[in-house]
mmCIF file with all atom_site columns, C-alpha atoms and ligand atoms in Angstrom:
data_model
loop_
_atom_site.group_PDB
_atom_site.id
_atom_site.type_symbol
_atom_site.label_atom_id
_atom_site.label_alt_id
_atom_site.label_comp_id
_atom_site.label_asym_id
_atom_site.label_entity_id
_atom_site.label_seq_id
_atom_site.pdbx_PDB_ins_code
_atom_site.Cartn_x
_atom_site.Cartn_y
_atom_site.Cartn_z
_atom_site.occupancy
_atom_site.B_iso_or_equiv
_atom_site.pdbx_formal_charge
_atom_site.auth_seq_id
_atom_site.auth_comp_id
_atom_site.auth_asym_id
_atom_site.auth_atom_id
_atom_site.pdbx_PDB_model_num
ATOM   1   C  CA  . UNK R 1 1   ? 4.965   -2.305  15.352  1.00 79.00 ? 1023 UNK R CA  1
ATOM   2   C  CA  . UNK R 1 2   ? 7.024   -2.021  12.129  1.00 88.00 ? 1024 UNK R CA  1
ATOM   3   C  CA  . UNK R 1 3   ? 7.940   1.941   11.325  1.00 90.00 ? 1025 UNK R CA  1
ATOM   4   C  CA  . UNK R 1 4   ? 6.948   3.482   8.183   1.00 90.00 ? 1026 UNK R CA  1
ATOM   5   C  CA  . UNK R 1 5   ? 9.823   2.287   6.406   1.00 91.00 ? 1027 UNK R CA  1
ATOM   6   C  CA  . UNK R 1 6   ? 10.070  -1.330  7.584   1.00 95.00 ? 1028 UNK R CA  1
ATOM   7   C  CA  . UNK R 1 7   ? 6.588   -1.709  6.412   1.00 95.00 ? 1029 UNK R CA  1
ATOM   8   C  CA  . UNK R 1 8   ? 7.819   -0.247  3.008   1.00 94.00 ? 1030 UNK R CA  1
ATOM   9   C  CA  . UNK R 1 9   ? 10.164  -3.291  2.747   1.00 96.00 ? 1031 UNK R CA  1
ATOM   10  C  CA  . UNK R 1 10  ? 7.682   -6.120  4.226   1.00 97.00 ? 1032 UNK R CA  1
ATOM   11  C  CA  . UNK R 1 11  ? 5.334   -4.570  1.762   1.00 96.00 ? 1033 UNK R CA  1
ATOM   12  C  CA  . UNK R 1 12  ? 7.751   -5.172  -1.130  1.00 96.00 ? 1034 UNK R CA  1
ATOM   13  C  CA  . UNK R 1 13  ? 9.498   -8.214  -0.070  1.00 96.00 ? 1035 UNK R CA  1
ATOM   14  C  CA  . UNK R 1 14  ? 5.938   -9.638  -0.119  1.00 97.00 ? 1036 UNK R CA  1
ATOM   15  C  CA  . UNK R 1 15  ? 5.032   -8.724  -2.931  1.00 96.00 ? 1037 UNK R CA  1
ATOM   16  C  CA  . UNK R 1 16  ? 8.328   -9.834  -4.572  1.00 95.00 ? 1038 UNK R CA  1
ATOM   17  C  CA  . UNK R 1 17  ? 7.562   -13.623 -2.921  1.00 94.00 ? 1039 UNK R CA  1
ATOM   18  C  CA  . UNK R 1 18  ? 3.927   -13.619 -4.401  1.00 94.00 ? 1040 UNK R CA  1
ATOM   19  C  CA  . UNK R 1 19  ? 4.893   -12.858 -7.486  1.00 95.00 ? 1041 UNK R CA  1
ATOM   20  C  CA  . UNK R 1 20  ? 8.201   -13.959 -8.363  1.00 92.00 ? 1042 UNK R CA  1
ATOM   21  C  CA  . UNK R 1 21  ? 8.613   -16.950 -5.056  1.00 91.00 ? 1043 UNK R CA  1
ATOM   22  C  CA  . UNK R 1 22  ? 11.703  -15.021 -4.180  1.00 91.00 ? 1044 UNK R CA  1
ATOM   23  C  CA  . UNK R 1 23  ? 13.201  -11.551 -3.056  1.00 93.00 ? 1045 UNK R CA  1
ATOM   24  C  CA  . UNK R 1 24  ? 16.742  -11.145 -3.981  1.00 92.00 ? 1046 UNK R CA  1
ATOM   25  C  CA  . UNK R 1 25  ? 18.126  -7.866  -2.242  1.00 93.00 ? 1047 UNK R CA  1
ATOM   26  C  CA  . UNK R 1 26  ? 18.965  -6.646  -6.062  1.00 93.00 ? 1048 UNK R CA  1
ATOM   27  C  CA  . UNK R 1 27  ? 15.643  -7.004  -6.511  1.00 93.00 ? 1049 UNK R CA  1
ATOM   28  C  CA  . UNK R 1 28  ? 14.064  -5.213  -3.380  1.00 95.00 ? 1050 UNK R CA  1
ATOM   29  C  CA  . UNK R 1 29  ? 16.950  -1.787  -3.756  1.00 95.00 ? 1051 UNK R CA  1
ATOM   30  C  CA  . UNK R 1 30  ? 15.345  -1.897  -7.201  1.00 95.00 ? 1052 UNK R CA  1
ATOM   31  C  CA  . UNK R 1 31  ? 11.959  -2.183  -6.812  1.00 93.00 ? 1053 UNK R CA  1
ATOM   32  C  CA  . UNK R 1 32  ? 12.435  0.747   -3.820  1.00 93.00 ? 1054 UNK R CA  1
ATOM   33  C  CA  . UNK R 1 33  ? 14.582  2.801   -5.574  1.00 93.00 ? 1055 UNK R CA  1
ATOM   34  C  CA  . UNK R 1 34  ? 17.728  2.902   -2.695  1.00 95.00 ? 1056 UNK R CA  1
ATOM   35  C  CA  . UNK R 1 35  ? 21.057  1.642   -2.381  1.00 96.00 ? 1057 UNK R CA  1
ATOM   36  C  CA  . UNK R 1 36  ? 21.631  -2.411  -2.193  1.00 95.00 ? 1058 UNK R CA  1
ATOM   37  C  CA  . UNK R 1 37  ? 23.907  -1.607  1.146   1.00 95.00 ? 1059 UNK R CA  1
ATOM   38  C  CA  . UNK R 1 38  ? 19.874  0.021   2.942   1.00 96.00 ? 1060 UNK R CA  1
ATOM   39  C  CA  . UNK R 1 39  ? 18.645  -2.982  1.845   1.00 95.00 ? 1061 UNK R CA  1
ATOM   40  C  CA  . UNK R 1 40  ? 21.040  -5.326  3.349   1.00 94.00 ? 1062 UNK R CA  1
ATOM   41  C  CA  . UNK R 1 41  ? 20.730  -3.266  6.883   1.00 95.00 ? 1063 UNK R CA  1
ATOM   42  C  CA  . UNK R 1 42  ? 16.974  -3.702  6.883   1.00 96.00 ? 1064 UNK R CA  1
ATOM   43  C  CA  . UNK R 1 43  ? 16.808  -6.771  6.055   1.00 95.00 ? 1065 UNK R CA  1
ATOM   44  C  CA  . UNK R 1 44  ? 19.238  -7.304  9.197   1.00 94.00 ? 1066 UNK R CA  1
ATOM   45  C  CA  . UNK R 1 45  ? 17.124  -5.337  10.709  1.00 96.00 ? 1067 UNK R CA  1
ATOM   46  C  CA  . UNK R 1 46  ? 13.639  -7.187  9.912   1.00 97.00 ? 1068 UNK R CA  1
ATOM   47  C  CA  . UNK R 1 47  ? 15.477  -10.458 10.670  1.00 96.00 ? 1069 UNK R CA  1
ATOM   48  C  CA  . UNK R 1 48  ? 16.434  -8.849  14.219  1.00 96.00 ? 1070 UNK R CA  1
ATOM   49  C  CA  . UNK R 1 49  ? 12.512  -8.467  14.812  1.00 96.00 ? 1071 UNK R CA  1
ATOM   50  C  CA  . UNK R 1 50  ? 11.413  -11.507 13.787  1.00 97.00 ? 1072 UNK R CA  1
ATOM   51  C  CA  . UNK R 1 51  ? 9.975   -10.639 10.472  1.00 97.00 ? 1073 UNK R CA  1
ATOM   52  C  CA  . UNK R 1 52  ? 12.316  -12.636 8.793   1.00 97.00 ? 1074 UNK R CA  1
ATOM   53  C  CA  . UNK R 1 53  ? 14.940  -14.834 8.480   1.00 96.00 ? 1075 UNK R CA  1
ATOM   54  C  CA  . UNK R 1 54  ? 18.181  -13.900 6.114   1.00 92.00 ? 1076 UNK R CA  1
ATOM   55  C  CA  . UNK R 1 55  ? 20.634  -16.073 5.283   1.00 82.00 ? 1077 UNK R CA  1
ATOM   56  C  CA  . UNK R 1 56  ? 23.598  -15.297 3.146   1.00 75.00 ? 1078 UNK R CA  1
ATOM   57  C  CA  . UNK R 1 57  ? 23.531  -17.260 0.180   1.00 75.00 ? 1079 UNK R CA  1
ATOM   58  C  CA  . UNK R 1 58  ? 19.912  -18.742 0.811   1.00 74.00 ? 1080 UNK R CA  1
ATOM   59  C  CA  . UNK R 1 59  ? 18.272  -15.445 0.476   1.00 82.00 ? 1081 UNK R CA  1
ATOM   60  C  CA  . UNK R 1 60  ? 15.040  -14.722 2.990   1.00 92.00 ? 1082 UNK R CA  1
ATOM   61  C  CA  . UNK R 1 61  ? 11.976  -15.846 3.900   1.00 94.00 ? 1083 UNK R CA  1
ATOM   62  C  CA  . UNK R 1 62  ? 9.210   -13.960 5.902   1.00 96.00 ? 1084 UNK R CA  1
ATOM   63  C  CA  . UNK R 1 63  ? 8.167   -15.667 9.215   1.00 97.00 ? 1085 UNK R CA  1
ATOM   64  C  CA  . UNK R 1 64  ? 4.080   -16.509 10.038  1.00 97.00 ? 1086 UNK R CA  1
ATOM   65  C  CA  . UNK R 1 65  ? 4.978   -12.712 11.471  1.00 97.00 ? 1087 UNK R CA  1
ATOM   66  C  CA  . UNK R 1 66  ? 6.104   -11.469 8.656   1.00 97.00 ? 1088 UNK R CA  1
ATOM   67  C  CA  . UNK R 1 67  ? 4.004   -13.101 6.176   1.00 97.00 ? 1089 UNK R CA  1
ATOM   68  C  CA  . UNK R 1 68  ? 1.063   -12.002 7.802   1.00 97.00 ? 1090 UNK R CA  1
ATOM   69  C  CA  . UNK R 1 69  ? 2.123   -8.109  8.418   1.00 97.00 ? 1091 UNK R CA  1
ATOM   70  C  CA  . UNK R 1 70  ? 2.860   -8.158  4.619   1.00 97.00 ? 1092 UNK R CA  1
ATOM   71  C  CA  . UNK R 1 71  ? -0.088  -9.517  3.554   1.00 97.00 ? 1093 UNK R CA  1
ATOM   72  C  CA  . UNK R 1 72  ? -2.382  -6.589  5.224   1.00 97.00 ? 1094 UNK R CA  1
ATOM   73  C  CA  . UNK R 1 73  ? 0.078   -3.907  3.992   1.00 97.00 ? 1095 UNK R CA  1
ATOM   74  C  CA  . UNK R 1 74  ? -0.370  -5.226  0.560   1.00 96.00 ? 1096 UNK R CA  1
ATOM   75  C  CA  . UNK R 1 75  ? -4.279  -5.055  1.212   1.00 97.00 ? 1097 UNK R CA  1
ATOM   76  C  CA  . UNK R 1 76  ? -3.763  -1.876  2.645   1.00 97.00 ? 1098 UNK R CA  1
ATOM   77  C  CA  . UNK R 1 77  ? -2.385  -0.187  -0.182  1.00 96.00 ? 1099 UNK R CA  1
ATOM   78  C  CA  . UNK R 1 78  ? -4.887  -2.106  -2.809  1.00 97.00 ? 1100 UNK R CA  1
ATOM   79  C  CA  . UNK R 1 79  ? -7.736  -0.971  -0.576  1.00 98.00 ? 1101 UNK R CA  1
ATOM   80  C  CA  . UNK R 1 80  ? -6.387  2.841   -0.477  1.00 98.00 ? 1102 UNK R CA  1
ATOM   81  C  CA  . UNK R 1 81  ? -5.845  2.342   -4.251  1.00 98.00 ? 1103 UNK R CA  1
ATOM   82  C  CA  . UNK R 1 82  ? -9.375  1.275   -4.665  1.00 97.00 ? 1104 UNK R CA  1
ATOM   83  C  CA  . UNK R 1 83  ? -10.550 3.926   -2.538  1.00 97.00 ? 1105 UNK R CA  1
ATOM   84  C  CA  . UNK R 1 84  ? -8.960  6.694   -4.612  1.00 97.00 ? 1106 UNK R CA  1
ATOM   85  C  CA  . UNK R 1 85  ? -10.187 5.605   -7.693  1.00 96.00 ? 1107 UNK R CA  1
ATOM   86  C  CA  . UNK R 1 86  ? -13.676 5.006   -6.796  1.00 95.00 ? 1108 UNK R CA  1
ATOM   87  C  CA  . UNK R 1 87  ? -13.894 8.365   -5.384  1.00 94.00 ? 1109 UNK R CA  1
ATOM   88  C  CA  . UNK R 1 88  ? -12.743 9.581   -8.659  1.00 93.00 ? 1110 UNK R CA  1
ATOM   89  C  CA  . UNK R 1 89  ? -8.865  10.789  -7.885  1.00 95.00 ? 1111 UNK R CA  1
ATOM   90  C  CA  . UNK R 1 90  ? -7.150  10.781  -11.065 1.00 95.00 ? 1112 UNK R CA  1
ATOM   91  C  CA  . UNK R 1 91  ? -4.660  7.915   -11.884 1.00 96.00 ? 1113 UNK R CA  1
ATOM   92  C  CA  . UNK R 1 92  ? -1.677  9.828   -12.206 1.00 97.00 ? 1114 UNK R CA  1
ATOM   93  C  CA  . UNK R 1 93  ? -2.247  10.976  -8.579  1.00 95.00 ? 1115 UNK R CA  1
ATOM   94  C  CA  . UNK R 1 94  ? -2.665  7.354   -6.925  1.00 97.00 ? 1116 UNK R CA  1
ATOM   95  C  CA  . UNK R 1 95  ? 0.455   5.586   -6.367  1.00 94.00 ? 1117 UNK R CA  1
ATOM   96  C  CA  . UNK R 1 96  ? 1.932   8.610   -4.888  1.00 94.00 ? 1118 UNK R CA  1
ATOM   97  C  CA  . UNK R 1 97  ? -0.910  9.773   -2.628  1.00 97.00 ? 1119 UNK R CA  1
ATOM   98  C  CA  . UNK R 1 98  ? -1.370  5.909   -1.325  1.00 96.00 ? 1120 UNK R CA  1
ATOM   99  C  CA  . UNK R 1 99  ? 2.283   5.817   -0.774  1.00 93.00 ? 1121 UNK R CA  1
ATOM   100 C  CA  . UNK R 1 100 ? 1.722   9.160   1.002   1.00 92.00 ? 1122 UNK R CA  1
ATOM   101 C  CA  . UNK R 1 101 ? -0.925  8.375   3.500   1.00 95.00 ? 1123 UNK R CA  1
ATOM   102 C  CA  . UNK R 1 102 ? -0.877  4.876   3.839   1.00 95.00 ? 1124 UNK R CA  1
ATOM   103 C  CA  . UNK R 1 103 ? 1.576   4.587   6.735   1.00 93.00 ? 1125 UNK R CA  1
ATOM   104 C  CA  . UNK R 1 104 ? 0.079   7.580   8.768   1.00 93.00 ? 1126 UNK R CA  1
ATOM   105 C  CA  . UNK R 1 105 ? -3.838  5.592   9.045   1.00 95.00 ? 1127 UNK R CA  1
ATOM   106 C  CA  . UNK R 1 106 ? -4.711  3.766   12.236  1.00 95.00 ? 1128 UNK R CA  1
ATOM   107 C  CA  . UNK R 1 107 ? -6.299  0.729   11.419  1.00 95.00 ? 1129 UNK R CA  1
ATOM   108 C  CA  . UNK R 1 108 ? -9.601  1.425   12.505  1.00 98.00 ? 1130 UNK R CA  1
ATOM   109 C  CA  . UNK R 1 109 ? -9.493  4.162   9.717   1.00 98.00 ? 1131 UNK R CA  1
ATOM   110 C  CA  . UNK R 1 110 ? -8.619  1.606   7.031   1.00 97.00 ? 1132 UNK R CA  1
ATOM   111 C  CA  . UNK R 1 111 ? -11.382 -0.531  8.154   1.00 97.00 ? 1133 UNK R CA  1
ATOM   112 C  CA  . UNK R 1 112 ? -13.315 2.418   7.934   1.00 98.00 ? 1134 UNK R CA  1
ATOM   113 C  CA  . UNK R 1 113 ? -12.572 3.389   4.119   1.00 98.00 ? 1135 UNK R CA  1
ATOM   114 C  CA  . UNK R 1 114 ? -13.228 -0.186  3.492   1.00 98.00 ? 1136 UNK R CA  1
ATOM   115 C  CA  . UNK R 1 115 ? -16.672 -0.265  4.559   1.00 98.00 ? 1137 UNK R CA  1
ATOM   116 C  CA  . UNK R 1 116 ? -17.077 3.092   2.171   1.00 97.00 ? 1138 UNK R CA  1
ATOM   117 C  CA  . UNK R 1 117 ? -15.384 1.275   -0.276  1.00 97.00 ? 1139 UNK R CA  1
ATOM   118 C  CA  . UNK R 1 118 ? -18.088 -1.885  0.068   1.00 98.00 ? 1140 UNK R CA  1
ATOM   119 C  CA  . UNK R 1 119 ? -20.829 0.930   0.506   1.00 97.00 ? 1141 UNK R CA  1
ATOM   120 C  CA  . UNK R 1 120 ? -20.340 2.316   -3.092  1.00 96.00 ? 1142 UNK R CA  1
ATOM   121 C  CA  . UNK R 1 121 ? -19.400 -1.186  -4.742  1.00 95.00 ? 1143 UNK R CA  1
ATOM   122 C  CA  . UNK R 1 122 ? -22.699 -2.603  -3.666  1.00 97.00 ? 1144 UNK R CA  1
ATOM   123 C  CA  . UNK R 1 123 ? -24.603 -0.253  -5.272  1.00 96.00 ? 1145 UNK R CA  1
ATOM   124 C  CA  . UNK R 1 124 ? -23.643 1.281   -8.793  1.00 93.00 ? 1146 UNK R CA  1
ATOM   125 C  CA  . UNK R 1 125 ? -25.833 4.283   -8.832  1.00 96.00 ? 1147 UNK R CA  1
ATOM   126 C  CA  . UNK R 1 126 ? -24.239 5.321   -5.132  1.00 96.00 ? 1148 UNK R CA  1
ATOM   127 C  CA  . UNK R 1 127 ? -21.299 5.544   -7.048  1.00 94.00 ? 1149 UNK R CA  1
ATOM   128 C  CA  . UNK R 1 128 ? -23.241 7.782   -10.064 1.00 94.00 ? 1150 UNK R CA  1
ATOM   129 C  CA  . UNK R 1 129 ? -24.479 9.534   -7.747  1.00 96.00 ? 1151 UNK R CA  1
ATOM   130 C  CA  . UNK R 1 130 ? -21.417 10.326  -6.477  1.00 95.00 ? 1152 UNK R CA  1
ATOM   131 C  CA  . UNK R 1 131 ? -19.648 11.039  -10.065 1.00 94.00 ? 1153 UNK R CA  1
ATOM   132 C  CA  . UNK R 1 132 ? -23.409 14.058  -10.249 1.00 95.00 ? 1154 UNK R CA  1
ATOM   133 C  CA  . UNK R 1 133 ? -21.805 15.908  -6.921  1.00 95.00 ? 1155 UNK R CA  1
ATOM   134 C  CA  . UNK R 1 134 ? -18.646 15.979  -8.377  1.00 93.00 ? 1156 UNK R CA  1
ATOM   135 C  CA  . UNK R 1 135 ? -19.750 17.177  -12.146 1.00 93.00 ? 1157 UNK R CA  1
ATOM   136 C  CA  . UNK R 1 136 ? -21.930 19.635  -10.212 1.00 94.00 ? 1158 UNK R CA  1
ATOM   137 C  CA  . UNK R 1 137 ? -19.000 21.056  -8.012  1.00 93.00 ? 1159 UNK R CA  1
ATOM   138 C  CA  . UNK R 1 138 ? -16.422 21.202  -11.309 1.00 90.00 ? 1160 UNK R CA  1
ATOM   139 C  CA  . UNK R 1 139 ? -19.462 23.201  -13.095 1.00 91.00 ? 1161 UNK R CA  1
ATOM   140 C  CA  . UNK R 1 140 ? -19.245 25.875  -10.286 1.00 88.00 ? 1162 UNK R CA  1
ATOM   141 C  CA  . UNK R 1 141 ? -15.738 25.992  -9.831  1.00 82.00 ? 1163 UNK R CA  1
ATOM   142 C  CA  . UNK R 1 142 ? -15.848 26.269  -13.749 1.00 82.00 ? 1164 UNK R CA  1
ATOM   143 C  CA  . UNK R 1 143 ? -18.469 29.109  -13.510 1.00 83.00 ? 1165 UNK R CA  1
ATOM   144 C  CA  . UNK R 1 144 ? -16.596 30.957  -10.819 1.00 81.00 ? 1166 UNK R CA  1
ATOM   145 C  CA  . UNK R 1 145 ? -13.390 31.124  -12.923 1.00 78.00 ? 1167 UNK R CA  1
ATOM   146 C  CA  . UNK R 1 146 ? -15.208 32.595  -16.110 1.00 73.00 ? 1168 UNK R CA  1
HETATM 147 MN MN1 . MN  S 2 .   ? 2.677   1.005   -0.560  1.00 96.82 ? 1396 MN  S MN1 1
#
Protein backbone atom coordinates (compact mmCIF):
# COMPACT_ATOMS: atom_id res chain seq x y z
CA UNK A 1 0.00 0.00 0.00
CA UNK A 2 1.25 3.45 -1.10
CA UNK A 3 1.46 6.03 2.14
CA UNK A 4 -0.38 9.17 2.14
CA UNK A 5 2.16 10.95 0.35
CA UNK A 6 3.12 8.48 -2.39
CA UNK A 7 -0.45 8.47 -3.31
CA UNK A 8 -0.19 12.36 -3.45
CA UNK A 9 2.41 11.91 -6.25
CA UNK A 10 0.69 8.82 -8.21
CA UNK A 11 -2.32 11.03 -7.94
CA UNK A 12 -0.53 13.91 -9.68
CA UNK A 13 1.78 12.16 -11.93
CA UNK A 14 -1.49 10.72 -13.30
CA UNK A 15 -3.10 13.33 -13.72
CA UNK A 16 -0.13 15.13 -15.36
CA UNK A 17 -0.02 11.92 -18.07
CA UNK A 18 -3.86 12.30 -18.79
CA UNK A 19 -3.70 15.55 -19.43
CA UNK A 20 -0.55 16.70 -20.73
CA UNK A 21 0.95 12.67 -21.98
CA UNK A 22 3.89 13.48 -19.79
CA UNK A 23 5.14 14.32 -16.15
CA UNK A 24 8.31 16.19 -16.11
CA UNK A 25 9.61 16.38 -12.37
CA UNK A 26 9.43 20.44 -12.92
CA UNK A 27 6.17 19.84 -13.50
CA UNK A 28 5.09 17.45 -10.56
CA UNK A 29 7.36 19.93 -7.58
CA UNK A 30 5.07 22.49 -9.21
CA UNK A 31 1.92 21.18 -9.37
CA UNK A 32 2.66 19.90 -5.42
CA UNK A 33 4.09 22.83 -4.29
CA UNK A 34 7.75 21.15 -2.88
CA UNK A 35 11.20 21.19 -3.81
CA UNK A 36 12.31 19.49 -7.37
CA UNK A 37 15.14 17.48 -5.14
CA UNK A 38 11.42 15.57 -2.98
CA UNK A 39 10.38 14.97 -6.19
CA UNK A 40 13.32 13.28 -7.60
CA UNK A 41 13.53 10.97 -4.21
CA UNK A 42 9.95 9.84 -4.68
CA UNK A 43 10.00 9.25 -7.81
CA UNK A 44 13.11 6.90 -6.87
CA UNK A 45 11.14 5.86 -4.49
CA UNK A 46 7.83 4.91 -6.58
CA UNK A 47 10.19 3.35 -9.15
CA UNK A 48 11.69 1.16 -6.14
CA UNK A 49 7.97 -0.19 -5.62
CA UNK A 50 7.07 -0.83 -8.83
CA UNK A 51 4.85 2.06 -9.52
CA UNK A 52 7.00 3.29 -12.00
CA UNK A 53 9.76 3.31 -14.06
CA UNK A 54 12.26 6.58 -14.17
CA UNK A 55 14.73 7.02 -16.44
CA UNK A 56 17.03 9.96 -16.61
CA UNK A 57 16.57 11.72 -19.67
CA UNK A 58 13.39 9.64 -20.80
CA UNK A 59 11.31 10.89 -18.01
CA UNK A 60 8.64 8.18 -16.34
CA UNK A 61 6.02 6.14 -17.02
CA UNK A 62 3.54 4.48 -14.51
CA UNK A 63 3.47 0.61 -14.63
CA UNK A 64 -0.20 -1.48 -15.12
CA UNK A 65 0.50 -0.93 -11.06
CA UNK A 66 0.81 2.33 -11.14
CA UNK A 67 -1.55 3.29 -13.73
CA UNK A 68 -4.18 1.58 -12.09
CA UNK A 69 -3.52 2.93 -8.30
CA UNK A 70 -3.63 6.42 -9.98
CA UNK A 71 -6.54 6.04 -11.73
CA UNK A 72 -8.77 5.22 -8.41
CA UNK A 73 -7.00 8.03 -6.48
CA UNK A 74 -8.01 10.37 -9.17
CA UNK A 75 -11.68 8.89 -8.81
CA UNK A 76 -11.27 9.09 -5.32
CA UNK A 77 -10.77 12.60 -5.00
CA UNK A 78 -13.52 13.47 -7.92
CA UNK A 79 -15.93 11.28 -5.99
CA UNK A 80 -15.09 13.11 -2.48
CA UNK A 81 -15.33 16.34 -4.56
CA UNK A 82 -18.70 15.37 -5.78
CA UNK A 83 -19.71 14.32 -2.49
CA UNK A 84 -18.98 17.68 -0.86
CA UNK A 85 -20.69 19.61 -3.21
CA UNK A 86 -23.80 17.70 -3.43
CA UNK A 87 -24.13 17.81 0.20
CA UNK A 88 -23.89 21.47 -0.10
CA UNK A 89 -20.12 22.27 1.40
CA UNK A 90 -19.15 25.48 0.05
CA UNK A 91 -16.56 25.63 -2.83
CA UNK A 92 -13.98 27.45 -1.19
CA UNK A 93 -13.89 24.62 1.41
CA UNK A 94 -13.47 21.56 -1.14
CA UNK A 95 -10.11 21.13 -2.43
CA UNK A 96 -8.74 21.46 0.97
CA UNK A 97 -11.15 19.25 2.94
CA UNK A 98 -10.82 16.39 0.02
CA UNK A 99 -7.15 16.79 0.25
CA UNK A 100 -7.73 16.49 4.02
CA UNK A 101 -9.65 13.31 4.34
CA UNK A 102 -9.08 11.57 1.34
CA UNK A 103 -6.04 9.54 2.39
CA UNK A 104 -7.43 8.63 5.94
CA UNK A 105 -10.90 6.58 4.18
CA UNK A 106 -10.82 2.81 3.91
CA UNK A 107 -12.14 1.86 0.79
CA UNK A 108 -15.19 0.37 1.81
CA UNK A 109 -16.04 3.97 3.07
CA UNK A 110 -15.46 5.48 -0.38
CA UNK A 111 -17.61 2.91 -1.88
CA UNK A 112 -19.91 3.84 0.64
CA UNK A 113 -20.14 7.77 -0.12
CA UNK A 114 -20.46 6.66 -3.63
CA UNK A 115 -23.55 4.83 -3.31
CA UNK A 116 -24.89 8.21 -1.33
CA UNK A 117 -23.55 10.02 -4.00
CA UNK A 118 -25.69 7.73 -6.75
CA UNK A 119 -28.61 7.82 -4.08
CA UNK A 120 -29.09 11.67 -4.39
CA UNK A 121 -28.10 11.89 -8.24
CA UNK A 122 -30.87 9.53 -9.12
CA UNK A 123 -33.37 11.43 -7.74
CA UNK A 124 -33.40 15.39 -7.87
CA UNK A 125 -35.91 16.12 -5.23
CA UNK A 126 -33.70 13.72 -2.65
CA UNK A 127 -31.30 16.22 -3.22
CA UNK A 128 -34.12 19.30 -2.55
CA UNK A 129 -35.04 17.69 0.00
CA UNK A 130 -31.90 17.68 1.33
CA UNK A 131 -31.06 21.56 0.45
CA UNK A 132 -35.13 22.03 3.01
CA UNK A 133 -33.09 20.29 6.16
CA UNK A 134 -30.36 22.39 5.66
CA UNK A 135 -32.40 25.91 5.07
CA UNK A 136 -34.40 24.69 8.08
CA UNK A 137 -31.27 24.10 10.38
CA UNK A 138 -29.51 27.69 9.13
CA UNK A 139 -33.10 29.31 10.09
CA UNK A 140 -32.62 28.02 13.72
CA UNK A 141 -29.14 28.56 14.10
CA UNK A 142 -30.13 32.07 12.65
CA UNK A 143 -32.98 32.38 15.25
CA UNK A 144 -30.82 31.27 18.13
CA UNK A 145 -28.20 33.98 17.43
CA UNK A 146 -30.84 36.92 17.33
MN1 LIG B 1 -6.11 14.71 -3.98
Amino acid sequence: MPTPSMEDYLERIYVLIDEKGYARVSDIAEALAVHPSSVTKMVQKLDKSKYLVYERYRGLVLTAKGNKIGKRLVYRHELLETFLTMIGVDEAHIYRDVEGIEHHLSWDAIDRIGDVVQYFQEDEERIQALGAVQKRNEETVADEEE
